[in-house]
Structures are given as structure tokens and as C-alpha cells.
Short mmCIF file of C-alpha atoms in Angstrom, two decimals:
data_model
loop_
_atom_site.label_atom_id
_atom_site.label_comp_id
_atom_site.label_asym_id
_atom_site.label_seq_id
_atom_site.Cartn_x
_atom_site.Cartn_y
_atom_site.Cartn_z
CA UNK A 1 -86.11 51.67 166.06
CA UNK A 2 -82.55 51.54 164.25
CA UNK A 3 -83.04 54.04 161.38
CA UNK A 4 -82.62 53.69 157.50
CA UNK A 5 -79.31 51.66 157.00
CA UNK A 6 -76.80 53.85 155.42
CA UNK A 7 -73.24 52.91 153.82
CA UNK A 8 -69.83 53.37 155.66
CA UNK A 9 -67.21 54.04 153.21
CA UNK A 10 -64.57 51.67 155.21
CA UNK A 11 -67.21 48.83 155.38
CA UNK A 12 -67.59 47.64 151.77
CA UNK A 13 -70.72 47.29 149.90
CA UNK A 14 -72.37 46.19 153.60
CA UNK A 15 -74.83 48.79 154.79
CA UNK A 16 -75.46 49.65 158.70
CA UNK A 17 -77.28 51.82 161.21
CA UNK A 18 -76.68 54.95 160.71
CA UNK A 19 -74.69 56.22 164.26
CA UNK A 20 -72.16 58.87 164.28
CA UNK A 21 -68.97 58.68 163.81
CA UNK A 22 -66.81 59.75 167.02
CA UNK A 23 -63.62 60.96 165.23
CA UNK A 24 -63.94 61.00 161.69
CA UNK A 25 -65.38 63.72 161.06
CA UNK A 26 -63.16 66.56 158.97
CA UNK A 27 -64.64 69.53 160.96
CA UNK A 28 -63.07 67.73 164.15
CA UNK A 29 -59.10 67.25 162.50
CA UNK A 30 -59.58 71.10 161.41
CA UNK A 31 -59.52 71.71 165.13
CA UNK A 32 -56.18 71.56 165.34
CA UNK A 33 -53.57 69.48 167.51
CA UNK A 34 -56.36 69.60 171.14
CA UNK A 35 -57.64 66.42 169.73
CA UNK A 36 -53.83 64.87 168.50
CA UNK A 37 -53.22 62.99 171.01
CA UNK A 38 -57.06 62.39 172.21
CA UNK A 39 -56.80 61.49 175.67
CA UNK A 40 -60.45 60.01 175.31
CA UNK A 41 -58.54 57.17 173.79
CA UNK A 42 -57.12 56.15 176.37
CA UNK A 43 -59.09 56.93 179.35
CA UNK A 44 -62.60 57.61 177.47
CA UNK A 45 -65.56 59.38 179.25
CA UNK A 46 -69.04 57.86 179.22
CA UNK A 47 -71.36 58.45 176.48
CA UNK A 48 -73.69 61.48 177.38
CA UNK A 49 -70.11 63.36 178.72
CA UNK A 50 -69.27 63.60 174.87
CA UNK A 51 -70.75 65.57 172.21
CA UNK A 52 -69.07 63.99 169.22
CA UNK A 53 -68.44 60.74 171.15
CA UNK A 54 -70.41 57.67 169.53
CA UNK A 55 -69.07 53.64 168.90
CA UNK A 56 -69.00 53.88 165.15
CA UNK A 57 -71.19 54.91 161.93
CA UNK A 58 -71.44 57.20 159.44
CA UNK A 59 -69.53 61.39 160.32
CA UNK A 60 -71.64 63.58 162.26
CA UNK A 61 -72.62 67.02 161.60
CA UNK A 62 -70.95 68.91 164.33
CA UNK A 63 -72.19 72.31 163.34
CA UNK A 64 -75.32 71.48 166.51
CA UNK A 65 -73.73 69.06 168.67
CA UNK A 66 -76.32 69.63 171.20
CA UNK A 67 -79.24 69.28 168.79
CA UNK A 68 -82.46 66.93 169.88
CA UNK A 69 -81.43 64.90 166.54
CA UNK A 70 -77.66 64.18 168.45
CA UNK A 71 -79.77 63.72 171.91
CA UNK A 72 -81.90 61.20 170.23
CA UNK A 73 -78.82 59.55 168.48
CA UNK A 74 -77.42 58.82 172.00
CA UNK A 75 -80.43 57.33 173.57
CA UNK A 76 -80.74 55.21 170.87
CA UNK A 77 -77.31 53.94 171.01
CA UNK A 78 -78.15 53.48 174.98
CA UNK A 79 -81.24 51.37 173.92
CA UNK A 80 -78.34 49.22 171.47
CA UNK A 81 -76.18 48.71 174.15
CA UNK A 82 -79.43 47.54 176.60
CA UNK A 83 -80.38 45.03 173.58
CA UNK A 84 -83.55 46.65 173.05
CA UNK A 85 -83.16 47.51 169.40
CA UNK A 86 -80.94 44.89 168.21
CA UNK A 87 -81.75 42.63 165.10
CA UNK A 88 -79.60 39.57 165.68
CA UNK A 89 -79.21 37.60 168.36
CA UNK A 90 -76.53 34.64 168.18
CA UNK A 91 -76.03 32.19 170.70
CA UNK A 92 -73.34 28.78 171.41
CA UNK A 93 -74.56 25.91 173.35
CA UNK A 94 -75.25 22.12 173.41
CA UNK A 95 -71.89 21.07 172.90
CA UNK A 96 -71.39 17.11 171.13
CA UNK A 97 -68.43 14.95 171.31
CA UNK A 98 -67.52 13.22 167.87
CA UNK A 99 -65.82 9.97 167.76
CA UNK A 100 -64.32 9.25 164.18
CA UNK A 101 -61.92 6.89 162.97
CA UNK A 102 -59.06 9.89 162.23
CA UNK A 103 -59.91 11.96 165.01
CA UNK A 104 -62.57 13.17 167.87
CA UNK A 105 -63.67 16.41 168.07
CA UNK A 106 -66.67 18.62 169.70
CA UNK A 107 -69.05 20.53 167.94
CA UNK A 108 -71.18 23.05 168.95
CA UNK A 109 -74.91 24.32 168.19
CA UNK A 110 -75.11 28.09 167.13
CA UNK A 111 -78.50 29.31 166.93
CA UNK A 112 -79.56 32.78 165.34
CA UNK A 113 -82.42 34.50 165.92
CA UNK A 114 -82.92 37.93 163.12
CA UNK A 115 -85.23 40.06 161.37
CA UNK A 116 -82.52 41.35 159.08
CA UNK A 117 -83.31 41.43 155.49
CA UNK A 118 -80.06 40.10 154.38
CA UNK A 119 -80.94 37.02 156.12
CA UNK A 120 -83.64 34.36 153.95
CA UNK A 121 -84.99 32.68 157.46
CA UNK A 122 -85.94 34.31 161.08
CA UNK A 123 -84.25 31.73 162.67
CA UNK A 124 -81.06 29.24 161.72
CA UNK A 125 -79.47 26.39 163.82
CA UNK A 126 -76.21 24.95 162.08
CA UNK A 127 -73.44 23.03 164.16
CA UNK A 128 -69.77 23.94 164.08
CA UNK A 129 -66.49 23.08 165.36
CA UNK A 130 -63.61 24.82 166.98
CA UNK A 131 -61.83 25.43 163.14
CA UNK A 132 -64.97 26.70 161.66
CA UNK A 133 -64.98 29.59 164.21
CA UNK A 134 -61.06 29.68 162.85
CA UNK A 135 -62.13 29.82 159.83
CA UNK A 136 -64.53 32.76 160.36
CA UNK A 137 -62.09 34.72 162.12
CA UNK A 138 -59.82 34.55 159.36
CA UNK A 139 -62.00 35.89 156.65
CA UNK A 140 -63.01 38.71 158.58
CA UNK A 141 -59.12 39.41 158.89
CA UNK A 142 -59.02 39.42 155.20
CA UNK A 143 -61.84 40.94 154.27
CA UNK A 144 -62.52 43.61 156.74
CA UNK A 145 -58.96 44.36 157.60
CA UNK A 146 -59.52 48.37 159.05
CA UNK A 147 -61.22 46.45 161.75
CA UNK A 148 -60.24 45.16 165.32
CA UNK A 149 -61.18 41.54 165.09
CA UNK A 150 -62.47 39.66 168.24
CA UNK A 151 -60.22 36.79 169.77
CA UNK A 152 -60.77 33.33 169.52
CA UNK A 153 -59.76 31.19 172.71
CA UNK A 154 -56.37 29.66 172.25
CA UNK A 155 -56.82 26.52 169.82
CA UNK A 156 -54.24 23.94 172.17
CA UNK A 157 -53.66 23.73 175.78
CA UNK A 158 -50.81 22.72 177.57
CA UNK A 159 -50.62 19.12 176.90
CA UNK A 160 -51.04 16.53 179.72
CA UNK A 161 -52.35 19.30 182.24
CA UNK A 162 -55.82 19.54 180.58
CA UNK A 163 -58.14 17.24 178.84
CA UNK A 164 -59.54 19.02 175.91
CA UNK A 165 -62.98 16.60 176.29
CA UNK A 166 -63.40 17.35 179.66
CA UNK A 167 -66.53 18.78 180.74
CA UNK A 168 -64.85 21.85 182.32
CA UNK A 169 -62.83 22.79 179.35
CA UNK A 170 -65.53 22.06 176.87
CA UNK A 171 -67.52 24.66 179.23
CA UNK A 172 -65.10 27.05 179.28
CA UNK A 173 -64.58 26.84 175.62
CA UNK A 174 -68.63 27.43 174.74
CA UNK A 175 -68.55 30.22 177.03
CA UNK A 176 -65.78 31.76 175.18
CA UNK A 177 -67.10 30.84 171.10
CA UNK A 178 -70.11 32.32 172.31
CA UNK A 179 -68.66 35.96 173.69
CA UNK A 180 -66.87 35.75 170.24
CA UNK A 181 -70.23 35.68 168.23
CA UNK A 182 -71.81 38.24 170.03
CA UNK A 183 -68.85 40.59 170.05
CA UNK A 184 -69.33 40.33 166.02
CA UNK A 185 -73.38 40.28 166.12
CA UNK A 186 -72.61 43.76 168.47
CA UNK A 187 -70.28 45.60 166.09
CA UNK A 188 -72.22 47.69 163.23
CA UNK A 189 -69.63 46.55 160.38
CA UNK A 190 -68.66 42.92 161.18
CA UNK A 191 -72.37 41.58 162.28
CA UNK A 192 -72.57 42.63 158.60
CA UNK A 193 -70.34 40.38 156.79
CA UNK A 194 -71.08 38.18 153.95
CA UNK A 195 -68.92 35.69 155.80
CA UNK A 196 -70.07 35.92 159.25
CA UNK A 197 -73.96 35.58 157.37
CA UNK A 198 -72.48 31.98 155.71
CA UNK A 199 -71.45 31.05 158.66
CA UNK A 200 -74.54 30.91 160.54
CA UNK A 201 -76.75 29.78 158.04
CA UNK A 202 -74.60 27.50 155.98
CA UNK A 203 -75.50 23.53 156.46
CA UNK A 204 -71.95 22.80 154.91
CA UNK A 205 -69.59 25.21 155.48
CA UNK A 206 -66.92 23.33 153.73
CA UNK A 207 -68.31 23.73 150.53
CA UNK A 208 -67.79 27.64 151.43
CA UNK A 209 -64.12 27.33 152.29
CA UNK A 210 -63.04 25.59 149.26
CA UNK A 211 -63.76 28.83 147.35
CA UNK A 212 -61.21 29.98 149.04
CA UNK A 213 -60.27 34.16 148.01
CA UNK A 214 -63.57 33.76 145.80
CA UNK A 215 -65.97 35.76 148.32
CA UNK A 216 -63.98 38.26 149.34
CA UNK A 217 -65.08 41.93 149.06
CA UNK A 218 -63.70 44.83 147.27
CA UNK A 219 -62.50 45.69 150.98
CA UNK A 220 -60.51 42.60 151.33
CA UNK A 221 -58.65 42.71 148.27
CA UNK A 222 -57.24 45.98 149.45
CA UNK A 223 -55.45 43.78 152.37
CA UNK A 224 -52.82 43.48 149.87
CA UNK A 225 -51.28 46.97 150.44
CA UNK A 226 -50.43 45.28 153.98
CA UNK A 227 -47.99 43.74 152.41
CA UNK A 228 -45.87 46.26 150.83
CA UNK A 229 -42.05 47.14 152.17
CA UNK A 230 -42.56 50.84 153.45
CA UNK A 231 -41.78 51.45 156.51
CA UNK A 232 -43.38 54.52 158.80
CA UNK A 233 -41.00 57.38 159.78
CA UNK A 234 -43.55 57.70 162.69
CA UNK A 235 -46.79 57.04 164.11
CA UNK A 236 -49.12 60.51 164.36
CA UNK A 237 -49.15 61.63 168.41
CA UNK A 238 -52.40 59.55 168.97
CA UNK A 239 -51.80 56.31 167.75
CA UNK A 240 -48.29 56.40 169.00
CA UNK A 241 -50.23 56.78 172.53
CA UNK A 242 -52.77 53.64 171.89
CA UNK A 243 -49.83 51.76 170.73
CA UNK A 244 -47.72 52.66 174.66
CA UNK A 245 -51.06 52.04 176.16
CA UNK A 246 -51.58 48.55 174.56
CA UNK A 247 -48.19 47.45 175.59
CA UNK A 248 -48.55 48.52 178.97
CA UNK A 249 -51.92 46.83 179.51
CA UNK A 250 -51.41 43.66 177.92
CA UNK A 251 -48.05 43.13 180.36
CA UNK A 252 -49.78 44.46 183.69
CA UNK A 253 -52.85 41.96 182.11
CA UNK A 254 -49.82 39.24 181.75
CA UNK A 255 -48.51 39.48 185.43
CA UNK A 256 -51.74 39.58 187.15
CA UNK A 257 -52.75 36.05 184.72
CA UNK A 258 -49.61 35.04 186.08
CA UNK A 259 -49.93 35.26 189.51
CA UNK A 260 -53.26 34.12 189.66
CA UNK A 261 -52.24 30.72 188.24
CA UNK A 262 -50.05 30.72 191.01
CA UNK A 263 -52.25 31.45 193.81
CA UNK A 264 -55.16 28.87 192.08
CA UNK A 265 -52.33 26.21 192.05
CA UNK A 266 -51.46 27.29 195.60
CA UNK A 267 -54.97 27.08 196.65
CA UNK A 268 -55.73 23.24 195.23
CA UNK A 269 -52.19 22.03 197.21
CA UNK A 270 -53.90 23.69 200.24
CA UNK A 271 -56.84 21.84 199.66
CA UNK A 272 -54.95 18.71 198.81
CA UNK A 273 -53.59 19.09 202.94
CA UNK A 274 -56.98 20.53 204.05
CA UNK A 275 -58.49 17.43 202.60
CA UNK A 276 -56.21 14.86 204.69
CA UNK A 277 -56.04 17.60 207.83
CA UNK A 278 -59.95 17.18 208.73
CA UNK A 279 -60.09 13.70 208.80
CA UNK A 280 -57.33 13.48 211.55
CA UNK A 281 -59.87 14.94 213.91
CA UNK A 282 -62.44 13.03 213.64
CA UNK A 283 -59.93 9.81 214.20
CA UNK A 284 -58.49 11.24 217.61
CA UNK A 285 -62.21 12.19 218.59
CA UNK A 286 -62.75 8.11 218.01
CA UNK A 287 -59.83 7.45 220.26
CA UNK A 288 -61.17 10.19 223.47
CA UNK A 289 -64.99 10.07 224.03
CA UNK A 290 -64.74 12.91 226.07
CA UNK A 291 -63.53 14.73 223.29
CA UNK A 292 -65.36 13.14 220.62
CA UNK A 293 -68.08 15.91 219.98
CA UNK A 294 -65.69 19.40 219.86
CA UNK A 295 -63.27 17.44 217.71
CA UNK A 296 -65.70 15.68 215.12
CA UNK A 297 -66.77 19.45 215.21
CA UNK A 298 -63.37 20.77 214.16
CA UNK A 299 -63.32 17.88 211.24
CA UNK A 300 -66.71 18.85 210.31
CA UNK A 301 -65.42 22.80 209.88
CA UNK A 302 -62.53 22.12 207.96
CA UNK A 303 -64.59 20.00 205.76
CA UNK A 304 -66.86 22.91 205.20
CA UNK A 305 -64.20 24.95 204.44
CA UNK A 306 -62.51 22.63 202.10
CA UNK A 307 -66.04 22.99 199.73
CA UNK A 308 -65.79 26.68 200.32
CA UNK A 309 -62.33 26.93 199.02
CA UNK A 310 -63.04 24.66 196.10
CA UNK A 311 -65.99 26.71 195.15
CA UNK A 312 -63.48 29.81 194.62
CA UNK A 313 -60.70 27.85 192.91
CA UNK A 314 -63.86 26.89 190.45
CA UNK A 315 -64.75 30.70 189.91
CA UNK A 316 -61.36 31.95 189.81
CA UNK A 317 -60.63 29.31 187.20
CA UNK A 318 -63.91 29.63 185.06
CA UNK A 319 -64.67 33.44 185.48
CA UNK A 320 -61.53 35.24 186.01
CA UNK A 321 -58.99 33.31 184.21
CA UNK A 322 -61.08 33.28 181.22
CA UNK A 323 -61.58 37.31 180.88
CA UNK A 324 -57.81 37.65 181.69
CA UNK A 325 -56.95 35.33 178.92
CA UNK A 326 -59.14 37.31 176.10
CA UNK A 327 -58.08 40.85 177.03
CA UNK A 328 -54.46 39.22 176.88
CA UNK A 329 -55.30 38.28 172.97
CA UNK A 330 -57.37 41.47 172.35
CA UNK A 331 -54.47 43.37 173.00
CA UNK A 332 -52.82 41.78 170.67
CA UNK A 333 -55.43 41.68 167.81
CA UNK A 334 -55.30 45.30 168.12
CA UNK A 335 -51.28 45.95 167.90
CA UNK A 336 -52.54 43.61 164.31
CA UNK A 337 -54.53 46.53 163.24
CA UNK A 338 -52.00 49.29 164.73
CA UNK A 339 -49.47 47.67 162.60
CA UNK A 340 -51.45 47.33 159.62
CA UNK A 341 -52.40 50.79 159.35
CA UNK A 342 -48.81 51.94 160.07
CA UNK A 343 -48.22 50.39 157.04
CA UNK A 344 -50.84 51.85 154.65
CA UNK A 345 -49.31 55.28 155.89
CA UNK A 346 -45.60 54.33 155.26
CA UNK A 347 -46.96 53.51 151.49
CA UNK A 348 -48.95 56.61 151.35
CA UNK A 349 -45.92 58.71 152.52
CA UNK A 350 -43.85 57.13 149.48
CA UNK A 351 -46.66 57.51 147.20
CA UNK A 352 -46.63 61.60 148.22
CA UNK A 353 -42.29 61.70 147.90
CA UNK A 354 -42.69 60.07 144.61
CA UNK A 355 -45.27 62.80 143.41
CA UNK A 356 -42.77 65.24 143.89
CA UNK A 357 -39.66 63.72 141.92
CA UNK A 358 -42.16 62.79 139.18
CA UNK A 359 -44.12 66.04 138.61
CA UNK A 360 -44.34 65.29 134.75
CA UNK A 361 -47.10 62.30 135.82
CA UNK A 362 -49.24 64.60 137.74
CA UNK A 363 -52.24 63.79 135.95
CA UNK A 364 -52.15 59.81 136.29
CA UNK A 365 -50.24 59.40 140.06
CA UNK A 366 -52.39 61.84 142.27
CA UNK A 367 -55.35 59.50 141.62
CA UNK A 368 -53.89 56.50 143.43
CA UNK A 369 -52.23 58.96 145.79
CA UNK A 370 -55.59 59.70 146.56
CA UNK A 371 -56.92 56.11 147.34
CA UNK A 372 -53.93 55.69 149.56
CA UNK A 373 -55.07 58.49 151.21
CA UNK A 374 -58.94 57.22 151.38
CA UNK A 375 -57.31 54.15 152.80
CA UNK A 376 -55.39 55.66 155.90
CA UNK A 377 -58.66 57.85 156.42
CA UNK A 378 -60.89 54.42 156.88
CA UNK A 379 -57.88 52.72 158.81
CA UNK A 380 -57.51 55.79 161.43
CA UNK A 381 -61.38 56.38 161.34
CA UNK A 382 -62.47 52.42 162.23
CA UNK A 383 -59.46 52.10 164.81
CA UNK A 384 -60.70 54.63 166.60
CA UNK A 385 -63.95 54.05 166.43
CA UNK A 386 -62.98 50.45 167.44
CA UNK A 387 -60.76 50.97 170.02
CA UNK A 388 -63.51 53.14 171.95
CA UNK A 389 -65.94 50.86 171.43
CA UNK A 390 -63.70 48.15 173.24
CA UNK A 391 -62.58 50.42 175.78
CA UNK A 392 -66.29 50.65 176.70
CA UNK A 393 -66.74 46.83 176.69
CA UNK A 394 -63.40 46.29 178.38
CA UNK A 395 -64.36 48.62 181.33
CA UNK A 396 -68.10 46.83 181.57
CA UNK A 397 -66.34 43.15 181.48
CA UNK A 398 -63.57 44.27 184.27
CA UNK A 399 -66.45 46.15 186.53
CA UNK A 400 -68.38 43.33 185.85
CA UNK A 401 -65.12 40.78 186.80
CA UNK A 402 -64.17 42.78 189.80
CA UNK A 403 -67.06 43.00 191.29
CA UNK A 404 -68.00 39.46 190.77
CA UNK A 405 -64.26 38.45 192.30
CA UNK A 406 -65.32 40.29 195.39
CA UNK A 407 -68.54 38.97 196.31
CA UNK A 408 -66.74 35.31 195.64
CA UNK A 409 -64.29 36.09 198.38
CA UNK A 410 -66.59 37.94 200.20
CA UNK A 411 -68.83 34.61 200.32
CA UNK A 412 -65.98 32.50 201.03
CA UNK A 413 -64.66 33.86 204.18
CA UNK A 414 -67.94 34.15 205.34
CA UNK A 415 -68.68 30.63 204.94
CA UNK A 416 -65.44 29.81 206.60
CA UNK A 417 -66.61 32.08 209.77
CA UNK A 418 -69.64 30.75 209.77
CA UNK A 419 -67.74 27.45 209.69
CA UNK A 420 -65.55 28.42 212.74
CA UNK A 421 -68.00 30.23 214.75
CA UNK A 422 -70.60 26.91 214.80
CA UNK A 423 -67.37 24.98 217.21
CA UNK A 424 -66.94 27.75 219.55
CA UNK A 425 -69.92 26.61 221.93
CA UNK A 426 -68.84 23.03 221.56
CA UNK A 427 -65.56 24.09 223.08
CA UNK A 428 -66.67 26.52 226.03
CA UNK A 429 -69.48 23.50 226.97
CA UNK A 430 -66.91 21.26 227.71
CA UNK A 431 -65.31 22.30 230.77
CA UNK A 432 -68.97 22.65 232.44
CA UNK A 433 -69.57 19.38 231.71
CA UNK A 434 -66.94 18.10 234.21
#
């Protein structure tokens, strides 16, 4: 169903399905500055709006964009994103605490399920701890550096707030490893890489990470040019725009995390007072038998609406939070990759001024002008490719969040009403009873 792997000149010696390429193709830069800055960026269109508009892959021939071949591309990709034609499936569960003389820590179980040739079993099940998925993350930094990386939760907590063992963080934290894997089993480069295959089939990872720089790719040696002191006169239209748009969503991401910490703290003082409020009731109704049965009814309703409001202060705390907090870090992995390929362009625009002062080397210096160049080409062709491909997950997750935020709300105040309306008879019976 996926197609003969083919290889991605920005991916290394890994090999992948072979999808179009959205943006890198040369026949779309000779259309001239329509596409500099691409709005799609930004605000991108659905699939099936776009005729050069796919994830990631290999350039597309844009000569029939319309073709059945490009038609049959897209549905295929549809089938991808439905799960339907995917060849690894990773999943985190079954957490276990550890208690060890030095220290106490949790692992986790992370099962994979493939028919991928690269792996030597159908099916692995290795346990790992939070610094192994650290140490995962990492080497896919280094050795895949063109490409946006997916965040890890934050390693520490604020101290004496929340217990790292509890079961609620310990949860939260599965649920958050496991989004992790499967944003790397999802993405047509990284699911590929050698160290993302160690990790889930490895017994002993540790033997793995003494090696140290010794596995890293042809790719990941190249992260050295990162390094260098140029600095970029300025960013090309485009990028400049995903950089503005980054900075703006990550702070309007920041507030709204803010303030609903607030309101969730708000909420549990409420219930703190809700908690001792109902109870009052039902002690006067002990004192008045007349009144007993409409007041043990008002106790009775505030209690119900006490579970009610706990049950959102749960969701908003394990759902919402949660999504918040990852976009917050995505953000930022991708300002990483921003930065890093602002770099590789400063050094290629030395590499091009020092051409010209030193015309007597022509034959020797064009040639590592020219893998400069091949560099910024992979680093502008895998951020975009990346950066639609999380715009399309972002708007899923937040559709997905939104609506999910609604119905929560929705089902609390109708709980409360419910609540509310069940006393009402209790209190116009009364007076007939006299």
C-alpha cells in the first residue's frame, strides 16, 4: 500500500515512502516571489485544496499536477493519516515504580508492533525510563538536525506542589512519552532512524549510549556547521514570517496556560468552600424537622455539584493543560531548527563573499560552496515540509482540545441544573403542607 521506499537526500542513508515533496521542488522557486512569503505556512489549506501540497518525501513533478498519479498520491497520504497503511505502531503503558538504594524511579513498557524490514522481529517489548526517552531525543537532535524534533514533557516539576510518583503525574507523564513516540513512528524521516530502531528493540540501552558519537550518520556529523560564527544578514521573506508567527503563538499559547492555572486553582479553593458549604444544610435541617427534607435537599445538590466541578478540574488538568504545555515546547523546538538553519545560510553567504575575493581558487572552493548550498536546500526543504506537517497536527489536536473542553463544560452545568432543578418541588411542596 506504501510504494517502493525511495531515498530523501536530507534524510541520510535511511530510505522512506515515496510522497511528494510540498515545496522543494525547483520548478516551484522558479515561480518567482508568489510563493516567498507562502502564506500556506502559516495558515495552510487542507490537503485536496493543494496541488503541490503534501507532508514530506521525495520533489514532485509539477509539469501534471492534476494527474491520477498526484490524485492517487493524496488518497494515499489520506489512508496514512487514517492509520490504514502504516507499518509501525508504538505504544507506552504499564508504568513500574523502582525502589533502589541511590534512587527511585518509574519505568515504562514500550511495545512495537512492525512489518518493516529494517526491523529483525514483528513485535518488541523493552522497558525504559524518563532519561532514555532523553536520550533518544537527543540523538535525533544530532543526527537528524534539518528536522523539527518532537518535545519531551518537562523532566522536573515544581518541587513540593507535585509528587513525581503519584498516580496522576505518572499518568500524565505516559500519556505524554507515548504522543512523543508516535509523533516519531508518524514522520517519514525520523520513524526511520537508526537510533529511534535501538531504542525500541534494545534490551540494554546503556550499552548503546556509551558509544557515544559512534552511531551517528553522515547527516549528523554535518551538525557541526551549527556551530560556526556567521551570522545571517537576514532571514528570506518566508521564514522571517514562520519565525513572527512562532513568537506570537507560543506567547498567546503562554497566557492562555497561564490563566488556566489560575482559574483550575480558583476552581479547587471553590471546592475547598463548596465542600464545607453543603454540609451546613444538612446540620440546620437536623435542628428544624419541618425543614429537614428541602434543606438535606439543598446539601445533597451542592454535593452533586461539588463531584461535578471536580470532574472538570480533573479534565482541565489532564487534557487541556497537557496539550497547552507541548505546543508551548514545540514552539520552541522549532525556533531550534529556525535558528539552526539561519546559521547554515550565514556560512553559506561567507562561503559565496569569499569566492569572489579569492577567484584564483575557483577550481577547489566552489565544491564546498556547493555542499553549503545542498545543505540550506535540505534545511529550507524539511522545515517546511515539517512545519506543515505540524500545522496539520496542531490544528487536529486544538479541534480535537476545543471541542472536547466544550462538551466538559457543557456536561458540567448540566449536571449542576439537573442538580438544582431536583430541589425546586421540595421547596414549592412545603407551604401546602401547612
Amino acid at each position: 500500500a506504501g510504494g517502493v521506499p525511495k531515498p530523501l537526500p536530507s534524510s541520510g542513508p535511511k530510505s522512506l515512502r515515496e510522497m511528494p515533496h510540498p515545496l522543494a521542488t525547483s520548478s516551484s522557486e522558479e515561480m518567482g516571489p508568489a510563493l516567498t512569503p507562502s502564506p500556506d505556512l502559516l495558515l495552510p489549506r487542507s490537503i485536496a485544496d493543494k496541488d503541490l501540497g503534501l507532508p514530506n518525501g521525495t520533489p514532485v513533478d509539477t509539469s501534471s499536477p492534476a494527474s491520477s498519479s498526484s490524485l492517487l498520491n493524496r488518497l494515499q497520504l489520506d489512508d496514512d493519516l487514517d492509520g490504514e497503511t502504516r507499518d509501525l505502531f508504538v505504544t507506552v503503558d504499564d508504568p513500574k515504580k523502582h525502589v533502589c538504594t541511590m534512587e527511585t524511579y518509574i519505568t515504562y513498557r514500550v511495545t512495537t508492533k512492525t512489518t518493516r524490514a529494517e526491523f529483525d522481529l514483528p513485535e518488541y517489548s523493552v522497558r525504559r525510563r524518563y532519561q532514555d526517552f532523553d536520550w533518544l531525543r537527543n540523538k535525533l537532535e544530532e543526527s537528524q538536525p534539518t528536522h523539527l524534533i518532537p518535545p519531551l514533557p518537562e523532566k522536573f516539576v515544581v518541587k513540593g506542589v507535585v509528587d513525581r510518583f503519584s498516580e496522576e503525574f505518572v499518568e500524565t507523564r505516559r500519556k505524554a512519552l507515548d504522543k512523543f513516540l508516535k509523533r516519531i513512528t508518524d514522520h517519514p524521516v525520523l520513524s526511520f532512524n537508526e537510533h529511534f530502531n535501538v531504542f525500541l528493540t534494545a534490551k540494554d540501552l546503556n550499552a548503546y549510549k556509551k558509544q557515544g558519537m559512534a552511531l551517528l550518520s553522515k547527516v549528523g556529523e554535518s551538525v557541526k556547521y551549527v556551530t560556526g560564527g556567521y551570522k545571517l544578514r537576514s532571514r528570506p521573506l518566508e521564514f522571517a514570517a514562520i519565525g513572527e508567527y512562532l513568537d506570537t503563538f507560543s506567547l498567546k499559547l503562554g497566557t492562555i496556560d497561564r490563566i488556566a492555572q489560575r482559574i483550575i486553582k480558583e476552581q479547587l479553593e471553590y471546592l475547598v468552600e463548596l465542600r464545607e458549604y453543603g454540609p451546613v444544610y444538612s446540620t440546620w435541617g437536623g435542628l428544624e424537622v419541618e425543614l429537614s427534607e428541602p434543606l438535606e435537599g439543598v446539601s445533597a445538590c451542592i454535593g452533586n455539584c461539588c463531584t461535578a466541578l471536580e470532574e472538570l478540574s480533573e479534565d482541565m488538568t489532564e487534557d487541556f493543560l497537557p496539550v497547552l504545555r507541548e505546543y508551548i515546547l514545540y514552539s520552541e523546538s522549532m525556533k531550534n531548527v529556525l535558528k539552526k538553519r539561519d546559521q547554515v545560510q550565514a556560512e553559506y553567504e561567507a562561503k559565496l563573499e569569499a569566492v569572489a575575493l579569492k577567484k584564483e581558487d575557483r577550481p577547489k572552493v566552489p565544491t564546498d560552496v556547493e555542499k553549503c548550498q545542498d545543505r540550506v536546500e535540505c534545511f529550507n526543504a524539511d522545515l517546511k515540509a515539517d512545519m506543515e506537517r505540524w500545522q496539520n497536527n496542531k490544528r487536529q489536536d486544538f479541534r480535537q482540545l476545543l471541542m472536547g473542553m466544550a462538551d466538559k463544560n457543557i456536561q458540567y452545568y448540566e449536571k449542576c441544573l439537573t442538580a438544582w432543578e431536583s430541589i425546586i418541588p421540595l421547596l414549592q411542596d412545603k407551604p401546602e403542607t401547612k
